[in-house]
Short mmCIF file of C-alpha atoms in Angstrom, two decimals:
data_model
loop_
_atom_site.label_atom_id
_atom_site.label_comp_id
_atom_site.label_asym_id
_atom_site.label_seq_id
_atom_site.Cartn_x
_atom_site.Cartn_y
_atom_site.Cartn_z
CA UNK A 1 123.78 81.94 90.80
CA UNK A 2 121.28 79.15 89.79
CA UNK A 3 123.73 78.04 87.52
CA UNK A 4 126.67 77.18 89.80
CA UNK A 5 123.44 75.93 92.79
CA UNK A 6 122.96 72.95 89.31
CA UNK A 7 126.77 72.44 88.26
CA UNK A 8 127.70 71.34 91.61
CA UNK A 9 124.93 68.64 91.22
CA UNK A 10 126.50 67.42 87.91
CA UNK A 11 128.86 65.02 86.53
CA UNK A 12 130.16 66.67 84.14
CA UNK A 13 129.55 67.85 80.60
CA UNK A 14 125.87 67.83 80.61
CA UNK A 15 124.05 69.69 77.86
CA UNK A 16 122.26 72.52 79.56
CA UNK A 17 123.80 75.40 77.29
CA UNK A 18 125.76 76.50 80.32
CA UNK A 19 128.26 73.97 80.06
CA UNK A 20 130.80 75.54 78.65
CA UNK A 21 131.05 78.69 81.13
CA UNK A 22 133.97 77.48 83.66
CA UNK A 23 133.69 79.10 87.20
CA UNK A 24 136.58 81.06 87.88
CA UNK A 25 138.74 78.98 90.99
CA UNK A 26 138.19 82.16 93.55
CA UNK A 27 134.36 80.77 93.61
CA UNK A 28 135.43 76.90 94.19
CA UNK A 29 133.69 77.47 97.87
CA UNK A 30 130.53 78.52 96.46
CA UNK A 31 128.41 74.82 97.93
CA UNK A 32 128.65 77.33 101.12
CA UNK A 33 126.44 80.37 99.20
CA UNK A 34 122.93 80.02 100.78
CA UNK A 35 122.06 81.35 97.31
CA UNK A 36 123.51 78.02 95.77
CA UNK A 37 120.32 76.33 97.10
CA UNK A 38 118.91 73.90 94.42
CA UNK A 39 116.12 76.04 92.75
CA UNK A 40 112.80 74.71 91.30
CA UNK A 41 113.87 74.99 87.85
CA UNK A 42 116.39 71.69 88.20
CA UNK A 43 113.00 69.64 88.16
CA UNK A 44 111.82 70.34 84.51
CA UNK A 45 114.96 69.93 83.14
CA UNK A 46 117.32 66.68 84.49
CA UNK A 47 116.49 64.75 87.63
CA UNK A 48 119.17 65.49 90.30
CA UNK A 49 122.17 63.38 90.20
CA UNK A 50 122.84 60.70 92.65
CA UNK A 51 119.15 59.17 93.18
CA UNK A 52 119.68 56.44 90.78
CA UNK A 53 120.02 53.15 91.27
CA UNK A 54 120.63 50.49 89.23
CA UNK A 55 118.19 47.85 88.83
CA UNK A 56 117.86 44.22 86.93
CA UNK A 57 115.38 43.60 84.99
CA UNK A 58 114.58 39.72 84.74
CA UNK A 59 112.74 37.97 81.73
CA UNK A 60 109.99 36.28 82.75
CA UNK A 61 109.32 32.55 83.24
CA UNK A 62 108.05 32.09 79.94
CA UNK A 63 110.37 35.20 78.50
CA UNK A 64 113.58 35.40 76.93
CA UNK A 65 116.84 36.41 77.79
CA UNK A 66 119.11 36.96 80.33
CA UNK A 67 118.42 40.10 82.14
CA UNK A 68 119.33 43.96 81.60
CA UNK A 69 121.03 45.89 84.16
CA UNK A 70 119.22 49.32 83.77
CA UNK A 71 120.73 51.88 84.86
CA UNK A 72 119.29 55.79 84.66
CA UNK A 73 122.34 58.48 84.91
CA UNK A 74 121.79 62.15 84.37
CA UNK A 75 120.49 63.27 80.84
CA UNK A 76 119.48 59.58 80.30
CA UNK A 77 117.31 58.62 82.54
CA UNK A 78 113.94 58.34 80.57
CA UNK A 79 112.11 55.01 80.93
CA UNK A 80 110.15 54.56 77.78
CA UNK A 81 106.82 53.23 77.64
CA UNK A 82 105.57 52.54 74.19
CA UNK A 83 102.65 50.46 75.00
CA UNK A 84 99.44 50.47 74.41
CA UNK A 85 96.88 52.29 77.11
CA UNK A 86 99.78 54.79 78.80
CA UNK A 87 102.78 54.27 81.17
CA UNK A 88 103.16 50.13 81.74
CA UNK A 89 102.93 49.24 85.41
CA UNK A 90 107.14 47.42 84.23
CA UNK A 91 107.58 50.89 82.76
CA UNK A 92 106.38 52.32 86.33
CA UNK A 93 108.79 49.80 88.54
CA UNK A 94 111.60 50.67 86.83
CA UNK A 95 111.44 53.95 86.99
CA UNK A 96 109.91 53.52 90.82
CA UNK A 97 113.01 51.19 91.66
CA UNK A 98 115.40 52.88 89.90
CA UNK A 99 115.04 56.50 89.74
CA UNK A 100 114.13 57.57 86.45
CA UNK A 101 111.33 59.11 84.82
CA UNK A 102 108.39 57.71 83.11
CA UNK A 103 107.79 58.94 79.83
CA UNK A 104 104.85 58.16 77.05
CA UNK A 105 106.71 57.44 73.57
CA UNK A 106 102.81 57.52 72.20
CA UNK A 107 102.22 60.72 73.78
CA UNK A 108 105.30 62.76 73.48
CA UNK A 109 108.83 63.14 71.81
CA UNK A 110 112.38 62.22 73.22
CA UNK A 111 115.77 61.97 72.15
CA UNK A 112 116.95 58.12 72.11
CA UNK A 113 120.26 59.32 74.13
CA UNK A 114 118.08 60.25 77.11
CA UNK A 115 116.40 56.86 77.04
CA UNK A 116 117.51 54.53 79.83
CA UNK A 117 115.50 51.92 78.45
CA UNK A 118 112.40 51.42 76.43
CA UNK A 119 109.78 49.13 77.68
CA UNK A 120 107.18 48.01 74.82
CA UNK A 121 104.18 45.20 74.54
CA UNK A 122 105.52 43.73 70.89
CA UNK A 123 103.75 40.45 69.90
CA UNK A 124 107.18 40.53 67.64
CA UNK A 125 107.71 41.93 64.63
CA UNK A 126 108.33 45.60 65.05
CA UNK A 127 108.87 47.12 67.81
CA UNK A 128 111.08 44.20 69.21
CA UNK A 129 113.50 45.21 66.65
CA UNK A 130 113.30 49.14 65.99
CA UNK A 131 114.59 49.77 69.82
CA UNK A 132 117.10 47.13 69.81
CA UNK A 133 118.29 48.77 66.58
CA UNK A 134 118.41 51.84 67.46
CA UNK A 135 121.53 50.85 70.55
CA UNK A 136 118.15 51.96 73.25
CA UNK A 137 118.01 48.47 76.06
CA UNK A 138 114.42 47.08 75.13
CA UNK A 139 112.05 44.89 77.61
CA UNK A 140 109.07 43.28 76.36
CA UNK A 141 106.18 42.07 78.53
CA UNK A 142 105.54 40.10 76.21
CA UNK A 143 107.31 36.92 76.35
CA UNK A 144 108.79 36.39 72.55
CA UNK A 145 111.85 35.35 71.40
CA UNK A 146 113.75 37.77 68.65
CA UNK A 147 111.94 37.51 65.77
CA UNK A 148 110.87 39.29 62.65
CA UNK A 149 112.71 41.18 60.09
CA UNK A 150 115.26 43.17 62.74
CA UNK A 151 116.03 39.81 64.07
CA UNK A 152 119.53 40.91 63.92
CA UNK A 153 119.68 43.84 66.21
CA UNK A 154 118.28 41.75 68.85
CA UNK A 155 120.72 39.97 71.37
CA UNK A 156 120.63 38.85 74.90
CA UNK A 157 122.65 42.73 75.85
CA UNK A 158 119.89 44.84 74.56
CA UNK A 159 116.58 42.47 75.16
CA UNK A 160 114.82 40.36 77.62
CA UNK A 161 110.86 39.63 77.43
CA UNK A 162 108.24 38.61 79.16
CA UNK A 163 108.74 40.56 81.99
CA UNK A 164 106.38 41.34 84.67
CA UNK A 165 106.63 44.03 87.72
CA UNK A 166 107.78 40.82 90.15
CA UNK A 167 110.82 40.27 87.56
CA UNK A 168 112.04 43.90 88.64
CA UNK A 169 114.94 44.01 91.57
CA UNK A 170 117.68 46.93 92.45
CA UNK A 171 120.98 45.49 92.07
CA UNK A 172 122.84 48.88 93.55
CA UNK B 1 79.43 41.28 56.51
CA UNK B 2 79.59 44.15 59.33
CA UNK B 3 82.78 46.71 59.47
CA UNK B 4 84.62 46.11 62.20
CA UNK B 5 87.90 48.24 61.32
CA UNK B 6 88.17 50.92 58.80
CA UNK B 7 90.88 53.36 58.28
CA UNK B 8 92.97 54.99 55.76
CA UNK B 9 96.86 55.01 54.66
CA UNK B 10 98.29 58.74 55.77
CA UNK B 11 101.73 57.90 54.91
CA UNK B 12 104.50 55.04 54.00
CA UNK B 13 107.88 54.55 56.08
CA UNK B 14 111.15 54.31 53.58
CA UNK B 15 111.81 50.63 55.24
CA UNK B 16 107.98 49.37 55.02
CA UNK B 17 108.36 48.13 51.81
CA UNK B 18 111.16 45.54 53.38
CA UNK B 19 108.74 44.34 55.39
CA UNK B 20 106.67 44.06 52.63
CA UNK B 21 108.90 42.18 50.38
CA UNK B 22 108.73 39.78 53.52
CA UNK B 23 105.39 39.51 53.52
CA UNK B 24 104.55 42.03 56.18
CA UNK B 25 102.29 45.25 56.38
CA UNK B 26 102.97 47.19 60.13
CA UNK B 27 100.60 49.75 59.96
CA UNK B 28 100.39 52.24 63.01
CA UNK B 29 98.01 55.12 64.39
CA UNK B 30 99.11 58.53 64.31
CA UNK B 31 100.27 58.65 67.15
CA UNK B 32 102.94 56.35 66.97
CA UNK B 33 106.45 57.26 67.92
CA UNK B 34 108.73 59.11 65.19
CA UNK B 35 110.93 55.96 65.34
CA UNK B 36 108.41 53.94 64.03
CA UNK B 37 107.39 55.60 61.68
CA UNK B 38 110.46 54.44 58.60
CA UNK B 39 109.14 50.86 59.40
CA UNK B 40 105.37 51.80 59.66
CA UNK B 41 102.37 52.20 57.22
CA UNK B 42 100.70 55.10 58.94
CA UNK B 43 96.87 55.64 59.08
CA UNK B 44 94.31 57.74 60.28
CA UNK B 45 92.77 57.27 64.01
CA UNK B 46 90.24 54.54 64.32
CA UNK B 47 88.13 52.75 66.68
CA UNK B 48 88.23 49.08 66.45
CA UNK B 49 84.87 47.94 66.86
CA UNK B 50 84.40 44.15 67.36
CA UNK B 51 87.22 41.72 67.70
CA UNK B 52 89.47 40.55 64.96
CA UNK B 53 88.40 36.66 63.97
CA UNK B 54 89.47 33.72 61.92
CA UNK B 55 87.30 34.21 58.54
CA UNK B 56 87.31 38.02 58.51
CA UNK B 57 88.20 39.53 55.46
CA UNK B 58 90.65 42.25 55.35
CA UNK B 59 90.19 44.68 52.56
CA UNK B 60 93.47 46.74 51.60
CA UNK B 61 92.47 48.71 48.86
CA UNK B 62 90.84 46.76 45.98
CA UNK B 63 92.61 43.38 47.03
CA UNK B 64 90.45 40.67 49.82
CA UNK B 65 92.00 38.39 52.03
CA UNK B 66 90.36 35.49 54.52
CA UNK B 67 91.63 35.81 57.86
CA UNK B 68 93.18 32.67 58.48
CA UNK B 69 94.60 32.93 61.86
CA UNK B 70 94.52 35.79 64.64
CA UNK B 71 97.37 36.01 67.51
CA UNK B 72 96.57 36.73 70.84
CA UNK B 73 97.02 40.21 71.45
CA UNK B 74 96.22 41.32 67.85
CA UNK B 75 93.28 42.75 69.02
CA UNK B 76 94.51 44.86 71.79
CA UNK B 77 97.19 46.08 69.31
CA UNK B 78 94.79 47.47 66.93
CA UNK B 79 92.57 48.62 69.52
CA UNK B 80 95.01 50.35 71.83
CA UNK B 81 97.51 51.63 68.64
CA UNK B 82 95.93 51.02 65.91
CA UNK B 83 98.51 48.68 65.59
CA UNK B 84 98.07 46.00 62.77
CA UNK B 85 100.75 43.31 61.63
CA UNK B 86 99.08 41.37 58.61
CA UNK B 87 101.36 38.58 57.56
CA UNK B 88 100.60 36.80 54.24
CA UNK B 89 102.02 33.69 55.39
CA UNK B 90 99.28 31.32 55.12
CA UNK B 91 99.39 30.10 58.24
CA UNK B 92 96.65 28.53 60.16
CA UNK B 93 98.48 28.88 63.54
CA UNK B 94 99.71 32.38 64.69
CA UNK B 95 103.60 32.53 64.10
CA UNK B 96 103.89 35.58 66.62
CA UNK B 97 101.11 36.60 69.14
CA UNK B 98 100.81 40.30 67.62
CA UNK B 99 99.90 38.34 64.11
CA UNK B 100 96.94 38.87 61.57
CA UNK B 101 97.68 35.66 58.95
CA UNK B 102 96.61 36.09 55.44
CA UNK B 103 97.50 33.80 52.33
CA UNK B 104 100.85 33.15 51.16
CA UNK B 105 100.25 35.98 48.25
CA UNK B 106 102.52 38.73 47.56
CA UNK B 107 101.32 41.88 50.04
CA UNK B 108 99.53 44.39 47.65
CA UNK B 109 100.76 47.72 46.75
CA UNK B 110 99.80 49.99 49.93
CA UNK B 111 100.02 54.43 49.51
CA UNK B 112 98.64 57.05 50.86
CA UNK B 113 94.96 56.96 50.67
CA UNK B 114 94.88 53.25 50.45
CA UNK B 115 91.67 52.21 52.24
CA UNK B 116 92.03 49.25 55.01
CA UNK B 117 88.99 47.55 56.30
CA UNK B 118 88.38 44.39 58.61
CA UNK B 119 84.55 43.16 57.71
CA UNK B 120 83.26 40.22 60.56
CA UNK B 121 81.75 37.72 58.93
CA UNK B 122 77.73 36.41 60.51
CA UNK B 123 74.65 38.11 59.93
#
């Protein structure tokens, strides 16, 4: 019954290998099965639906851009630190403020589509453009204009820079 | 002259010679995300052991360069991801903070086993 205690958290469609089985309409009152309970397993897999909250990300005073509304949902809700020295305290506020989950691109693996947004400390050549590139919403503490030889990826949608953990605000 | 980096090429991303044609070398640590790595000149883990400075010479295989300019967080790049942009630009003034400038000379040929090396100049 763990199954039907996660679908009735979900939006719909998410990837979990169960998707596709359909309760049959005679269990539509199953939210009232004490078995239906959310079990511990929902917290390796996706972060419960409906604690998000989107948040704006500012650049800094001496940053670029005009801000990115982040915005974590189900199955893409990875904030995505590839900085140097672990999890960026902007990597950390977003996620805090927004309700999405930290994650070390230096330390682990993840899929770009479960990447709310990446948050990286480019001086800008690489990294500023590889994210942007790749259609994942990029913010760089650093505060540098787009630059280098993915110049081209980079626009005021997908980038903002030289943001700092006072440049962080929910916006819903 | 005192090593102050030393590492060696593990592997070549398909795009990194782009950024060589435009007179950049992004070299990584090993640990650097898969995404990275079709941009990325990969090397082996390394300790950065004194500060990058103007005047250093940066050895890439049997090729020497002068360090002519150093950006402001080149250093904790290297030392935090073994990450190292080396621009042969020939400029005197850092274009980007992450920047290591070299002459305006074509970037050398760079493979696998390609030795890098940052030697400090002084006693």
């Amino acid at each position: 019954m763990a199954l039907f205690g996660r679908s009735k958290k979900k939006e719909d469609g998410e990837a979990d290998g169960n998707s596709t089985v359909v309760p049959p309409p005679d269990q539509a009152e199953r939210g009232s099965d004490p078995k239906a309970e959310p079990s511990a397993e929902v917290v390796i897999g996706t972060a419960p639906a409906g604690n998000y909250r989107k948040v704006l990300v500012k650049p800094g005073s001496r940053g670029w851009g005009k801000g990115l509304v982040i915005a974590p949902q189900p199955g893409r809700d990875l904030i995505y630190s590839v900085t140097g020295g672990g999890i960026h305290p902007v990597a950390q506020r977003i996620a805090d403020l927004s309700g999405g989950r930290t994650f070390d691109g230096f330390k682990s693996k993840a899929k770009f589509e479960e990447i709310a947004c990446a948050v990286i400390d480019c001086g800008g050549t690489a990294r500023i453009g590889v994210y942007p590139m790749k259609g994942v919403m990029t913010v760089d503490v650093h505060g540098v204009s787009p630059s280098g030889p993915l110049m081209r990826f980079i626009n005021d949608e997908n980038f903002v820079s030289g943001t700092s953990v006072t440049d962080i605000e929910v916006v819903e | 002259m005192k090593v102050k980096y030393h590492t060696i090429v593990t592997g070549v991303g398909e795009m990194a010679a782009e950024f060589a044609d435009a007179g950049i070398l992004v070299f990584f640590g090993p640990n650097a995300p898969e995404e990275l790595h079709e941009f990325a000149i990969l090397t082996e883990a390394s300790k950065l052991l004194a500060n990058v400075e103007v005047g250093d010479i940066v050895v890439i295989g049997e090729a020497q360069f002068p360090t002519l300019c150093v950006g402001p967080i080149a250093n904790q790049n290297v030392a935090n991801l073994g990450h190292l942009v080396i621009k042969f630009n020939g400029m005197s003034v850092p274009e980007l903070p992450g920047d290591i400038s070299l002459p305006a000379v074509p970037a050398p040929p760079v493979k696998p086993g390609t030795m890098i090396e940052i030697l400090g100049g002084g006693v």
